[in-house]
Amino acid sequence: MNFDITSIYNNMPDFQSHSEARSWFKEQFGDRFLLRNSDEFEGERVYYYHLVKNPDVYEEYMETLSNDAGPEITSMEPFESYSTIEISEDGGISFSI
């Protein structure tokens, strides 16, 4: 399943909270929308999600990251298998492709 990130961004509603945004993405993308981390930035919690575009490549990439020998990356394919979505507590959204 290919995702047009620009189209997703242009067609998503305005969110008022992290919870509202998270619910919308989960409803749209199900188990392809994964929480990866959270951090505090300028006093506000920011949540980092991966929107998985290519599950097979993504899963292999995640497995290699956890390997003690480290990842052996020979192409851009692992990085193209997902997009990172940042959601702030107030519902602000930022995409990285």
CSV table of C-alpha atoms in Angstrom, one decimal:
chain,number,residue,atom,x,y,z
A,1,MET,CA,0.0,0.0,0.0
A,2,ASN,CA,1.5,3.3,-1.1
A,3,PHE,CA,0.7,6.5,0.8
A,4,ASP,CA,0.7,10.0,-0.7
A,5,ILE,CA,2.0,11.9,2.3
A,6,THR,CA,1.1,15.3,0.8
A,7,SER,CA,-2.5,14.1,0.2
A,8,ILE,CA,-2.8,12.8,3.7
A,9,TYR,CA,-1.5,16.1,5.1
A,10,ASN,CA,-3.7,18.2,2.9
A,11,ASN,CA,-6.9,16.2,3.7
A,12,MET,CA,-6.5,15.6,7.5
A,13,PRO,CA,-8.6,17.6,9.9
A,14,ASP,CA,-7.3,20.2,12.3
A,15,PHE,CA,-6.6,18.4,15.6
A,16,GLN,CA,-7.0,19.9,19.1
A,17,SER,CA,-4.9,17.3,21.0
A,18,HIS,CA,-2.5,14.5,20.6
A,19,SER,CA,-5.2,12.0,21.5
A,20,GLU,CA,-7.5,13.3,18.8
A,21,ALA,CA,-4.7,13.1,16.2
A,22,ARG,CA,-3.6,9.7,17.3
A,23,SER,CA,-7.2,8.3,17.0
A,24,TRP,CA,-7.6,9.7,13.5
A,25,PHE,CA,-4.3,8.2,12.3
A,26,LYS,CA,-5.1,4.8,13.9
A,27,GLU,CA,-8.5,4.8,12.3
A,28,GLN,CA,-7.0,5.6,8.9
A,29,PHE,CA,-3.9,3.3,9.0
A,30,GLY,CA,-4.5,0.8,11.8
A,31,ASP,CA,-1.4,-1.3,12.6
A,32,ARG,CA,0.7,0.7,10.1
A,33,PHE,CA,0.7,3.6,12.5
A,34,LEU,CA,3.2,2.9,15.3
A,35,LEU,CA,4.4,4.9,18.3
A,36,ARG,CA,8.2,4.8,18.3
A,37,ASN,CA,9.2,7.4,20.9
A,38,SER,CA,8.2,10.6,22.8
A,39,ASP,CA,10.2,13.5,24.1
A,40,GLU,CA,9.7,16.8,25.7
A,41,PHE,CA,10.4,19.9,23.5
A,42,GLU,CA,10.1,23.4,24.9
A,43,GLY,CA,8.0,22.2,27.8
A,44,GLU,CA,5.6,20.2,25.6
A,45,ARG,CA,5.5,16.4,25.0
A,46,VAL,CA,6.0,15.4,21.4
A,47,TYR,CA,5.1,11.9,20.2
A,48,TYR,CA,7.0,10.3,17.2
A,49,TYR,CA,5.2,7.7,15.1
A,50,HIS,CA,6.1,5.7,12.1
A,51,LEU,CA,3.6,5.4,9.3
A,52,VAL,CA,4.7,2.2,7.6
A,53,LYS,CA,4.5,2.1,3.8
A,54,ASN,CA,6.3,-1.2,3.2
A,55,PRO,CA,5.8,-3.6,6.1
A,56,ASP,CA,8.2,-6.3,4.9
A,57,VAL,CA,11.1,-3.9,4.4
A,58,TYR,CA,10.3,-2.0,7.6
A,59,GLU,CA,10.2,-5.1,9.7
A,60,GLU,CA,13.5,-6.3,8.3
A,61,TYR,CA,15.0,-2.9,9.0
A,62,MET,CA,13.8,-2.8,12.6
A,63,GLU,CA,15.2,-6.3,13.1
A,64,THR,CA,18.6,-5.2,11.8
A,65,LEU,CA,18.6,-2.2,14.1
A,66,SER,CA,18.2,-4.5,17.1
A,67,ASN,CA,21.0,-6.8,15.9
A,68,ASP,CA,24.2,-6.5,18.0
A,69,ALA,CA,26.3,-6.3,14.8
A,70,GLY,CA,24.3,-3.3,13.6
A,71,PRO,CA,22.4,-2.7,10.5
A,72,GLU,CA,23.9,-3.4,7.0
A,73,ILE,CA,22.1,-0.9,4.8
A,74,THR,CA,22.9,-1.1,1.1
A,75,SER,CA,20.0,1.0,-0.3
A,76,MET,CA,17.6,3.8,0.6
A,77,GLU,CA,14.7,1.2,0.7
A,78,PRO,CA,14.6,0.9,4.5
A,79,PHE,CA,14.3,4.7,4.9
A,80,GLU,CA,11.6,4.8,2.3
A,81,SER,CA,9.6,2.1,4.0
A,82,TYR,CA,8.1,4.6,6.5
A,83,SER,CA,7.4,8.2,7.2
A,84,THR,CA,7.8,9.8,10.6
A,85,ILE,CA,4.9,11.8,12.0
A,86,GLU,CA,5.4,14.0,15.0
A,87,ILE,CA,2.3,14.9,17.1
A,88,SER,CA,2.5,17.5,19.8
A,89,GLU,CA,0.2,17.5,22.9
A,90,ASP,CA,-1.8,20.3,21.3
A,91,GLY,CA,-2.4,18.3,18.1
A,92,GLY,CA,0.2,20.0,15.9
A,93,ILE,CA,1.5,17.7,13.2
A,94,SER,CA,4.8,17.5,11.4
A,95,PHE,CA,5.7,14.9,8.7
A,96,SER,CA,9.1,13.8,7.6
A,97,ILE,CA,9.2,11.7,4.4
